[in-house]
XYZ file of C-alpha atoms in Angstrom:
598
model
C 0.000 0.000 0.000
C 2.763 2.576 1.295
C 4.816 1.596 -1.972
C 2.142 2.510 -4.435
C 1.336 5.671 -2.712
C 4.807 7.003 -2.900
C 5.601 5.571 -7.019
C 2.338 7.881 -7.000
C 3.652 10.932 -5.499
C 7.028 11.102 -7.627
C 4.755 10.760 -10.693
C 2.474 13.323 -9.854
C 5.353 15.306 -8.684
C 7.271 14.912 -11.624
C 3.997 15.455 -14.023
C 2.734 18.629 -12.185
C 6.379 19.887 -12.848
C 7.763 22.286 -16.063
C 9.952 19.156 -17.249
C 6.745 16.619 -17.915
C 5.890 20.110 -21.120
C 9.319 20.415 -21.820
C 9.610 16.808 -23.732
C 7.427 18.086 -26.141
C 8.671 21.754 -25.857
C 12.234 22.249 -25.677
C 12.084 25.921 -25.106
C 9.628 25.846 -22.230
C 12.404 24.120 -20.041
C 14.605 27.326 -19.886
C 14.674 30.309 -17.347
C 16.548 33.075 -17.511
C 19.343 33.493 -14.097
C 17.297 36.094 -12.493
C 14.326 33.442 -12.589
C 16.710 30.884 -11.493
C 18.388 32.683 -8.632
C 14.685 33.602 -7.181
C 13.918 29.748 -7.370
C 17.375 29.011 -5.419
C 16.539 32.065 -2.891
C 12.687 30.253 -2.543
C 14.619 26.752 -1.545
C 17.332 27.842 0.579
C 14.128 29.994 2.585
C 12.185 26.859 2.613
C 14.581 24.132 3.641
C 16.905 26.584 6.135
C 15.379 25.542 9.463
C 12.703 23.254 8.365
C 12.589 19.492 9.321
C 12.110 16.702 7.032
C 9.470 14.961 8.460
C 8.351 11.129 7.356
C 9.209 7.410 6.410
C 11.476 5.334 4.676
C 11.292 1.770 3.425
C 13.888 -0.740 2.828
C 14.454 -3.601 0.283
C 12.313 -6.968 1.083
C 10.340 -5.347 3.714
C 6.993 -6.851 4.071
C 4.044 -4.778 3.023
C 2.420 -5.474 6.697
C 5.485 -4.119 8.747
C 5.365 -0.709 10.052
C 7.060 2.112 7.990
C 10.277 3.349 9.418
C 10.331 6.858 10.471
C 13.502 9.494 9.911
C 13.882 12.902 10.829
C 16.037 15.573 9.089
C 16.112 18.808 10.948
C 18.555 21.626 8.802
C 19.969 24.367 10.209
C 21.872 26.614 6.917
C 20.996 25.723 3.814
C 22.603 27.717 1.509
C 24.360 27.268 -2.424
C 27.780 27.631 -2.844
C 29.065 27.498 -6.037
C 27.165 26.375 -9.240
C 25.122 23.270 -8.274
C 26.759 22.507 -4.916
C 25.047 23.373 -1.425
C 25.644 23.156 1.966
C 23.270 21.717 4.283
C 23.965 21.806 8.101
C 21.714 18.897 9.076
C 20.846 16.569 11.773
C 19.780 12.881 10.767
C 17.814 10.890 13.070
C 17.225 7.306 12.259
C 16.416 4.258 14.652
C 19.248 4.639 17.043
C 21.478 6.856 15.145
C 21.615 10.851 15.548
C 24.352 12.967 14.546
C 24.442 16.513 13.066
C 26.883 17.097 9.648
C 27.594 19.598 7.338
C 26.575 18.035 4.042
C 27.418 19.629 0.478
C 25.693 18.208 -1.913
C 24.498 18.515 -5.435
C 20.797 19.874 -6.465
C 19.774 19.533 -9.806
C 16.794 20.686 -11.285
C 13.304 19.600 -12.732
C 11.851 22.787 -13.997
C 11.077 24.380 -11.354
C 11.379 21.599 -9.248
C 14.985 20.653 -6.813
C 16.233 17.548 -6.607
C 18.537 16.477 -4.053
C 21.344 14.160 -5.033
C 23.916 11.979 -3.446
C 26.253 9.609 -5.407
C 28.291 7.675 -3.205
C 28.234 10.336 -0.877
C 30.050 9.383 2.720
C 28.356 10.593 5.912
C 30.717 10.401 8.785
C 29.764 7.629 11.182
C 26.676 6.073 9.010
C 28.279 4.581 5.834
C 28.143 5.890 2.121
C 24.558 6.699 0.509
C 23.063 7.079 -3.039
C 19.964 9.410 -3.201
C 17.513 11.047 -5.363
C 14.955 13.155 -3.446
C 12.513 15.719 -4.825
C 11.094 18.700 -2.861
C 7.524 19.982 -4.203
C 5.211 22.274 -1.905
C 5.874 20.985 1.423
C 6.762 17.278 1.063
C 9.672 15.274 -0.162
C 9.711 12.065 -1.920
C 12.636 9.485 -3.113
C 14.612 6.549 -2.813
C 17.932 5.901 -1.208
C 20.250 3.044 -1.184
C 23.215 1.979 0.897
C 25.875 -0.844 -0.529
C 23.416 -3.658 -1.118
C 20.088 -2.482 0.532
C 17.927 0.250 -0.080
C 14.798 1.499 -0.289
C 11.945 4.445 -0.634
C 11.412 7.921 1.298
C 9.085 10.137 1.489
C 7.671 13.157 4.383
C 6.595 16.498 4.876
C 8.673 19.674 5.005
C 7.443 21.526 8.484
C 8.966 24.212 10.036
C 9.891 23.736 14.047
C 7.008 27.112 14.483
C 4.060 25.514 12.048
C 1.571 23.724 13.452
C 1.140 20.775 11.060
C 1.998 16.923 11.619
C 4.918 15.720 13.030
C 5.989 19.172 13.521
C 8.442 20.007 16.793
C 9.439 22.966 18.573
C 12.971 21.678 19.011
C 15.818 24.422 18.407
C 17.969 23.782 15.912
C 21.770 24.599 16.244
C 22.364 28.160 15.978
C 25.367 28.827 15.474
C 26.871 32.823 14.601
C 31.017 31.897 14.666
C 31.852 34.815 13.164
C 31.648 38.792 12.216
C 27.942 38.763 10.620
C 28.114 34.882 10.746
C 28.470 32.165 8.885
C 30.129 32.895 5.610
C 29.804 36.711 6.591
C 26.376 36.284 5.007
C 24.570 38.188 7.453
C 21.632 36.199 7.941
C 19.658 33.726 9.888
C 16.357 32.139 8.391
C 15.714 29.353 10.813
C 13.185 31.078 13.355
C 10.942 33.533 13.585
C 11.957 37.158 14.786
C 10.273 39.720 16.391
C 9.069 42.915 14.582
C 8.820 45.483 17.743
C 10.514 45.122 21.015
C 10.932 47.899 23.899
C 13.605 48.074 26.019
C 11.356 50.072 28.490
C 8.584 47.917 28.965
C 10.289 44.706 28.248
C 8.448 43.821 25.194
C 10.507 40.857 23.470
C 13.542 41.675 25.904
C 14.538 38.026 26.742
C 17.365 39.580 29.291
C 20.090 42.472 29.499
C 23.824 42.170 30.553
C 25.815 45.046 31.467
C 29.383 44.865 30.019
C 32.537 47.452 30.862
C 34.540 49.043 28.459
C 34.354 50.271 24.687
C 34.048 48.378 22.684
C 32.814 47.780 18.700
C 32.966 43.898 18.488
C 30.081 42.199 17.428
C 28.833 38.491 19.692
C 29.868 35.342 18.677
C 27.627 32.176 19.363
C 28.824 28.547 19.249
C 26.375 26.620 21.442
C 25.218 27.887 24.228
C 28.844 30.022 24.663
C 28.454 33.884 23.344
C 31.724 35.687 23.421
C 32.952 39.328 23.533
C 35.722 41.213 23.563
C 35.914 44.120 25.468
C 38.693 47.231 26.225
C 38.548 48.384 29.559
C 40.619 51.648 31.186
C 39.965 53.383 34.712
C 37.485 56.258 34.137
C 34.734 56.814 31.051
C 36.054 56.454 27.560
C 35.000 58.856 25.352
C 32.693 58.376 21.732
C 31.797 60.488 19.627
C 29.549 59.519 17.326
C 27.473 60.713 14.073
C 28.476 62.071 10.725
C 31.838 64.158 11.030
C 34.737 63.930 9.059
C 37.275 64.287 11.491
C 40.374 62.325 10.852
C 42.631 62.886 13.888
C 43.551 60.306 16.589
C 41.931 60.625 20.361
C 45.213 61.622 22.632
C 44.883 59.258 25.527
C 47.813 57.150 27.178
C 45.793 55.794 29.406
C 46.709 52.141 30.341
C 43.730 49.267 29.229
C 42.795 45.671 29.943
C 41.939 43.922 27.135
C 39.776 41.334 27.876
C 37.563 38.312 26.283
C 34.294 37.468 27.640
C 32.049 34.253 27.566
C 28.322 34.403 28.211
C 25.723 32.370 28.541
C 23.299 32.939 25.786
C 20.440 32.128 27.002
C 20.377 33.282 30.417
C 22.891 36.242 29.712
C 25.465 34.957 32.831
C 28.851 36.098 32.766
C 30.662 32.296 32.416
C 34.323 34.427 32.517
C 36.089 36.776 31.791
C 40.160 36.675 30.867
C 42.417 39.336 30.458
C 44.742 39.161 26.993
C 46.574 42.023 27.970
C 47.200 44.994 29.789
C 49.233 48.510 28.985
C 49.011 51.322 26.988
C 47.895 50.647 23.486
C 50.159 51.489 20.481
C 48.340 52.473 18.033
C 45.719 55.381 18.955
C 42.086 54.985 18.346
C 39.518 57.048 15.813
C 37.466 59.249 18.275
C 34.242 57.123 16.349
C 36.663 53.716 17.162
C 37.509 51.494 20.261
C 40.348 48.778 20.980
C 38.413 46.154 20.960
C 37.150 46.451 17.376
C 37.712 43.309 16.060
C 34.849 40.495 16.550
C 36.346 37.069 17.604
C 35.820 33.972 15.735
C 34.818 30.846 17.780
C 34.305 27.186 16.698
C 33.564 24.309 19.504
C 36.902 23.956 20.734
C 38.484 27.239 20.224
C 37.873 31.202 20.563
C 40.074 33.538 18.945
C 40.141 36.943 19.822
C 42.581 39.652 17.620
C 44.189 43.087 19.452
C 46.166 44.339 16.386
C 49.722 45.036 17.648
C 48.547 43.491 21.136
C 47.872 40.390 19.467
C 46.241 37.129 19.109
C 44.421 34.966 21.304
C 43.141 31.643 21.350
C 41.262 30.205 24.092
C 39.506 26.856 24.810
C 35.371 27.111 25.466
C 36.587 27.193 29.477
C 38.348 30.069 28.791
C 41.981 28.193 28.864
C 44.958 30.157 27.004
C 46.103 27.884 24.087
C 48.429 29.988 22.666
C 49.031 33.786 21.498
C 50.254 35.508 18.705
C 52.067 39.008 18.152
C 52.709 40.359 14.642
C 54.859 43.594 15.753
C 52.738 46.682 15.219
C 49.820 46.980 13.444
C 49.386 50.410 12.867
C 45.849 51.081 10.498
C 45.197 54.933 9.842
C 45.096 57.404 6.633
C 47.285 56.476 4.404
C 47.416 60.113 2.794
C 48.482 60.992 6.727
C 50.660 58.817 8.521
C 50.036 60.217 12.117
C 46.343 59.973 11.576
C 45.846 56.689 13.587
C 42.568 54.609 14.156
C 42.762 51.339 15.307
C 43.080 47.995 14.124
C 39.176 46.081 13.470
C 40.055 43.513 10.662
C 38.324 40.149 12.403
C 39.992 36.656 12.525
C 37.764 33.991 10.797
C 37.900 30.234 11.645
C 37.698 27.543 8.473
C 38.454 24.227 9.446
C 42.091 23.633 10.789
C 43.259 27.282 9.795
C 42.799 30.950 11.536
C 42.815 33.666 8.598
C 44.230 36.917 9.213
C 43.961 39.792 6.735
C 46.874 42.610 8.265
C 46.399 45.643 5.480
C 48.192 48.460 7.594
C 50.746 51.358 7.023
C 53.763 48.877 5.706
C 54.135 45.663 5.397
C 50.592 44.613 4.723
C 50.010 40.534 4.446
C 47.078 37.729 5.025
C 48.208 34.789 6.673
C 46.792 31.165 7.364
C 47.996 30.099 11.125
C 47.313 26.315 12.634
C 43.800 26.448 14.799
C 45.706 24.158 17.530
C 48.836 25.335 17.351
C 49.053 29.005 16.240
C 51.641 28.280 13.891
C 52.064 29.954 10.816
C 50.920 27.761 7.432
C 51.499 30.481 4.881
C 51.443 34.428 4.562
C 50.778 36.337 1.434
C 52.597 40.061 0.896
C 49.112 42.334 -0.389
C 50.254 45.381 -1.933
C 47.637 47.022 0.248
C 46.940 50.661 2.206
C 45.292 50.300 5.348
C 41.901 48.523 5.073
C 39.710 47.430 7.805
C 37.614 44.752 6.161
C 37.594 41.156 7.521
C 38.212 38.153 4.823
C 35.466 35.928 3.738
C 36.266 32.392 2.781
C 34.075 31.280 -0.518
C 33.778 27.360 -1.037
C 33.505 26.031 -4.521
C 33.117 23.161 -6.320
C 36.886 23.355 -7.665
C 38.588 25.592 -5.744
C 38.293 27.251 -1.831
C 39.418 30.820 -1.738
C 39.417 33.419 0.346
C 38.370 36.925 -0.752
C 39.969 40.175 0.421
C 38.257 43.934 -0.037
C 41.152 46.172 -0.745
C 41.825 49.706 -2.642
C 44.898 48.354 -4.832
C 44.139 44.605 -4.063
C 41.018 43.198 -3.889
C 41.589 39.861 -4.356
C 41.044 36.044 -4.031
C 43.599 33.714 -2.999
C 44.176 30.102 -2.336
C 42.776 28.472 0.849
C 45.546 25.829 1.024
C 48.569 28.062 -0.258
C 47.704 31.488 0.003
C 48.499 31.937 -4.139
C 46.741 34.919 -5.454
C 43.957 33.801 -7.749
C 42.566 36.920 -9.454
C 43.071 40.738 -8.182
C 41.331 44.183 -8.991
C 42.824 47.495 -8.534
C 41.143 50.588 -7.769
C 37.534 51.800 -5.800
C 37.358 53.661 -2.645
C 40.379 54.218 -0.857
C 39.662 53.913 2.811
C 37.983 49.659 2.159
C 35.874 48.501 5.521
C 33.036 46.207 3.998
C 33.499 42.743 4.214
C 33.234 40.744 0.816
C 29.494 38.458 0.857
C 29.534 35.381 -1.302
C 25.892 34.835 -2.330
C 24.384 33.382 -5.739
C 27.623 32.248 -7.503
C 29.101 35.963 -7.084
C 31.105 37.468 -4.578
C 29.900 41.390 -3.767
C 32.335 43.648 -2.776
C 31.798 47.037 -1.923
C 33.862 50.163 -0.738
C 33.661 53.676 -0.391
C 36.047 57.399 0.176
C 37.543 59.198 -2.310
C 36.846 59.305 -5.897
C 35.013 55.764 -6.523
C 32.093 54.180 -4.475
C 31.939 50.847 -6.396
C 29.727 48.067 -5.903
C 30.771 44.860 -7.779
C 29.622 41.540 -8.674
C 32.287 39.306 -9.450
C 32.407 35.235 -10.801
C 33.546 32.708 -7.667
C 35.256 31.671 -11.060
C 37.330 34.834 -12.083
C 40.746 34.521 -12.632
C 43.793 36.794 -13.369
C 43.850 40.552 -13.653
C 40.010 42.212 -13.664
C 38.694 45.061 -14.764
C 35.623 46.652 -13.932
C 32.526 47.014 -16.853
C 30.429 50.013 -17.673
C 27.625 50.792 -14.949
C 25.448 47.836 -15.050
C 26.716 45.383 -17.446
C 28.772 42.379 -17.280
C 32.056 41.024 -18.410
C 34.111 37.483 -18.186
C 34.441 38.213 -14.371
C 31.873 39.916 -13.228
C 27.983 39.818 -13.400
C 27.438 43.390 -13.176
C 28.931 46.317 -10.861
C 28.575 50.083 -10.434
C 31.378 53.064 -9.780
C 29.213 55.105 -7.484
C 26.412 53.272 -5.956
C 28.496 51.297 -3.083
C 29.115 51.743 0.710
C 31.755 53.133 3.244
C 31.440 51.204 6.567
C 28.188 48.737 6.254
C 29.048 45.256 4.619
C 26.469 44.143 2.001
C 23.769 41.810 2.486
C 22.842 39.359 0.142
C 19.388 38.024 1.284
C 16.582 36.097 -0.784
C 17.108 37.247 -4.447
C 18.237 40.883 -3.586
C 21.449 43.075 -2.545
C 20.894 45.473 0.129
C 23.572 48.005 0.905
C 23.460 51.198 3.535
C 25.207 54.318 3.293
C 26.459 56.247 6.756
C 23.610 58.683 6.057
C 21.101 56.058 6.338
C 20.641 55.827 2.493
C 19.325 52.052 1.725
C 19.608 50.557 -1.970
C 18.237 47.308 -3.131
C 19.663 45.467 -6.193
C 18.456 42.549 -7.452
C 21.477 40.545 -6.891
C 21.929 38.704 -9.947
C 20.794 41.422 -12.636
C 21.722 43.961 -10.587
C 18.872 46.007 -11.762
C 18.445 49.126 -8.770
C 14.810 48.730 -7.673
C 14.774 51.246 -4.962
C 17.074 53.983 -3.080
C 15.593 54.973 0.495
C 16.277 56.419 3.357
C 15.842 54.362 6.546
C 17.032 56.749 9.397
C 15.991 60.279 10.231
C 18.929 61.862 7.892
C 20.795 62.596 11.375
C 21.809 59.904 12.863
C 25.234 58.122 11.444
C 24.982 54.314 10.593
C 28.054 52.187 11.195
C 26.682 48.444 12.112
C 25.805 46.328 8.888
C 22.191 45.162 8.363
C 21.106 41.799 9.490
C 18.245 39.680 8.881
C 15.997 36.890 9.237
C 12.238 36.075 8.895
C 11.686 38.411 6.120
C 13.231 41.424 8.362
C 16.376 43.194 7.726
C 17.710 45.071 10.676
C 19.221 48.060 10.862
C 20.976 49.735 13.755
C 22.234 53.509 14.115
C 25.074 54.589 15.869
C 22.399 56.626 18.553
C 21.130 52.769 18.687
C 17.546 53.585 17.110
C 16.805 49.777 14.910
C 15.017 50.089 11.899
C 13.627 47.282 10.838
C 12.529 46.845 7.492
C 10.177 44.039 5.346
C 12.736 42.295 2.566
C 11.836 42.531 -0.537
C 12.136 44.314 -3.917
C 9.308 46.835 -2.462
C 10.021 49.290 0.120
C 8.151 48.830 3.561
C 9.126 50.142 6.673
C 7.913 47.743 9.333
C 8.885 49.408 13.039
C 11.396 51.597 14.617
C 13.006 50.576 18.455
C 15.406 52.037 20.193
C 18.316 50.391 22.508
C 18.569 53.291 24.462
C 22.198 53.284 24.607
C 24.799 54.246 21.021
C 25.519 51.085 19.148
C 28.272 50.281 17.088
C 28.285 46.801 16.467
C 26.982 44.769 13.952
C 24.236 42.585 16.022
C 24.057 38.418 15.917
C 21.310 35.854 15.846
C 20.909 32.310 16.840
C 17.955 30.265 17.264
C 15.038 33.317 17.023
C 17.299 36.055 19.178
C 19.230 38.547 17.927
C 22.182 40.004 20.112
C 23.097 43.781 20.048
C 26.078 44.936 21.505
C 25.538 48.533 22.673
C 27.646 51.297 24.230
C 27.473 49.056 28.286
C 24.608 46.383 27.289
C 24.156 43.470 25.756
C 20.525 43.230 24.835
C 18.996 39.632 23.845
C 16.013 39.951 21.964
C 13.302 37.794 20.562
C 9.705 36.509 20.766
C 8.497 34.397 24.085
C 8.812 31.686 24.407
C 5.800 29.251 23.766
């Protein structure tokens, strides 16, 4: 009975899809990228948090024996290059339950994914062929392990809907690094709120007071959220909004710099260690703070960068593994020398390696170091002005690179080496976006000085690159634009669309694989400066001003203005989220925020 009802789903599945026309019409199988990419936005929105639901079958078993059930719950599910994706999932079968990162291929039927594994090995459960299709809210397929296999077939629920077999289980959260996984930004797993007040305690799950200035964003691995912090005796000063002052705040006081673990979900201080202690090298921006780097954390490590004061790498328990000093870092004007502002380019965690981009006055370089060991793998010279963008690692079917903003360098190079893969000279000359890999394109933006380009280039490019006309495409790139990018805010590529935020509040929305401009609007009050990049999740991008007013704002390629809320406290950090909260880091609080709890 089960059997004939699933043969009958695939074939109604795979008749009420495009490819069932296109054997008699050849033409009516093809869709232009922009159709394409919405499609691939649609699936990675549908599957990223959602549970696979249902029953699987295996070869010989009796008609009169009760189905098998399996669970799939996802956490990220996002494409990375051509027709490879990653899925973070967690498999539960029978006795088994373990939670992978799976890349794997999904093809196409029409308008329909499939899902496919050939020979694919899953760490701990043997090596699987599979062909599963995913059609308005269920799944159906069959699977098949060395000599036994079988059928499959569930719903798709989210852990929030109320339909069968649905949960309200969390799934893993994780936000390792600056703006997350992959820089991307984004978290589409849970629901977030649309209001909150700090005042009444509307959607305020708790509040943590933290010392010091500081413009690091939270980390989340687990249940562990970690900070960094600069502390001195007496109030630091801030000054805040739009000013173009370039001078360097006077102060030799002496500082703690310090690394902090929290409980995310309660908002307890775990601990707090001190990385060092002195008078800081390098002066500070009078808009900047020591501590402006954002760790990176994975589950057995938490690395935490000082510029000249170095790096730090910790164990969850707040352990010293080992530390790191790459002689002064000194990141200020290039056109002025004494103008000094502070180091803020972030570590980020792949694997086995710590990446390092170091663009300062001198000897600029990135460098690979050992995750365990701190030792040095490789370093690559950049012929590079001071920058303050963190480096974004983009995994592809053929190659793994990582991708570096820059004024005379913008660049990819090799994961494994550190060879330079492709390079573009020239765009703003003061770089602090970091690069967001999204759609088969990476999108880099930068701002100051005579260029404010936004580009779209090929996870493929090679060589030397040059930029097109406004707009249009080349070899390397999609499309890209000389004066439509952004100073400070990295880029969000969310859904089918590229959002990027001027300091003046100024929001414009691309779709991100024409990169036709559908709208240009202003999301602040045209006073306040804006220095955190947007975030989002649920349909909501977030936006936070440095006077810490959030604008939040309904994705899409219409503009809709949805609520504004205000921390009550300056914010310059770019907020996290994990598992339905979102984390802002304000001037002394760190605010958790989300819907109650059911």
């Amino acid at each position: 009975m089960y059997r004939s009802t699933l043969t009958g789903l695939i074939f109604a599945l795979l008749l009420s899809t495009p490819i069932a026309g296109a054997m008699q019409d050849p033409a009516a199988a093809k869709t232009d990228d922009a159709a394409r990419a919405r499609l691939e936005q649609d699936f990675a929105k549908t599957m990223s948090g959602a549970q696979l639901v249902g029953y699987f079958t295996r070869t010989g078993q009796p008609d009169d024996k009760p189905l098998n059930k399996d669970r799939y719950t996802l956490g990220v599910v996002e494409k990375v290059d051509g027709d490879i994706w990653r899925f973070d999932a967690r498999i539960q079968y029978g006795d088994n339950d373990v939670t992978v990162p799976l890349m794997l291929q999904v093809k196409w039927a029409g308008d329909t994914p499939v899902i496919t594994l050939t020979d694919f090995a899953v760490p701990g459960m043997g090596t699987f062929t599979a062909r599963v299709l995913v059609y308005r809210g269920e799944y159906a397929g069959t699977w098949s392990a060395g000599d036994h296999g079988g059928q499959m077939f569930g719903k798709v629920t989210r852990p929030d809907a109320k339909s069968d077999g649905a949960t309200t289980d969390e799934t893993s959260g994780n936000w390792p690094s600056f703006r997350g996984p992959g820089a991307r930004g984004y978290d589409d797993s849970h629901p977030l709120p649309d209001t909150f007040n700090v005042e009444t305690g509307t959607n305020i799950r708790w509040t943590t007071p933290i010392e010091g200035l500081a413009h690091s964003s939270p980390v989340i691995v687990g249940d562990h959220l970690y900070l960094t912090t600069a502390v001195k005796e007496g109030e630091d000063t801030l000054k805040v909004g739009l000013y173009g002052e370039i001078g360097s705040v006077q102060d030799d006081s002496k500082y703690q710099f310090k690394v902090l673990c929290v409980n995310r979900k309660t908002g307890d201080i775990l601990w707090t260690k001190t990385a060092w202690q002195g008078v800081p090298v390098i002066k500070r921006h009078p808009k900047g703070s020591h501590a402006a780097s954002t760790p990176a954390a994975d589950a057995s490590h938490v690395v935490a960068f000082f510029g000249t004061e170095g790096l730090y790498c910790y164990n969850p328990q707040g352990e010293l593994l080992w530390s790191k000093n790459f002689g002064t870092l000194d990141s200020g004007y290039y056109m002025v020398p004494d103008a000094q502002w502070g180091f803020a380019s972030s570590p980020v965690i792949y694997k086995d390696k710590v990446l390092v981009q170091c663009d300062v006055q001198g000897d600029s370089f990135l460098a690979a170091l050992n995750i365990d060991t701190g030792d040095e793998l490789w370093r690559t010279p950049r012929d590079e002005v001071p920058t303050w963008s963190t480096p974004t690692v983009a995994v592809g079917k053929d190659r793994t690179q990582v991708i570096c903003n820059g004024y005379k360098q913008i660049a990819g190079y090799d994961l494994n080496t550190g060879e330079q893969l492709w390079s573009l000279v020239g765009g703003g000359d003061i770089p602090v976006p970091t690069p967001v890999v999204a759609n088969g394109l990476i999108y880099i933006t930068n701002a100051h000085g005579r260029m404010a380009p936004i580009y779209a280039i090929r996870t493929s490019a090679k060589g030397e690159l040059e930029m097109p006309p406004d707009g249009l495409a080349n070899q390397h790139m999609a499309w890209a634009y000389a004066r439509r990018g952004a100073y400070m805010q990295s880029p969000l590529a969310y859904r089918d669309l590229l959002y990027l935020c001027t300091d003046a509040g100024i929001v414009s929305c691309f779709d991100a694989v024409s990169g036709e401009m559908l709208f240009r609007e202003r999301v602040g009050d045209g006073r306040s400066g804006f220095t955190a990049s947007a975030v989002a999740g649920d349909g909501k991008i977030y936006y936070t001003s440095e006077q810490g007013s959030i604008q939040i704002v309904k994705a899409g390629r219409e503009w809709e203005k949805l609520a504004t809320c205000d921390l009550g406290e300056t914010c310059m950090a770019t907020p996290a989220i994990s598992d339905g909260v979102i984390y802002f880091r304000a001037r002394s609080h760190l605010f958790a925020i989300g819907l109650p709890k059911e």
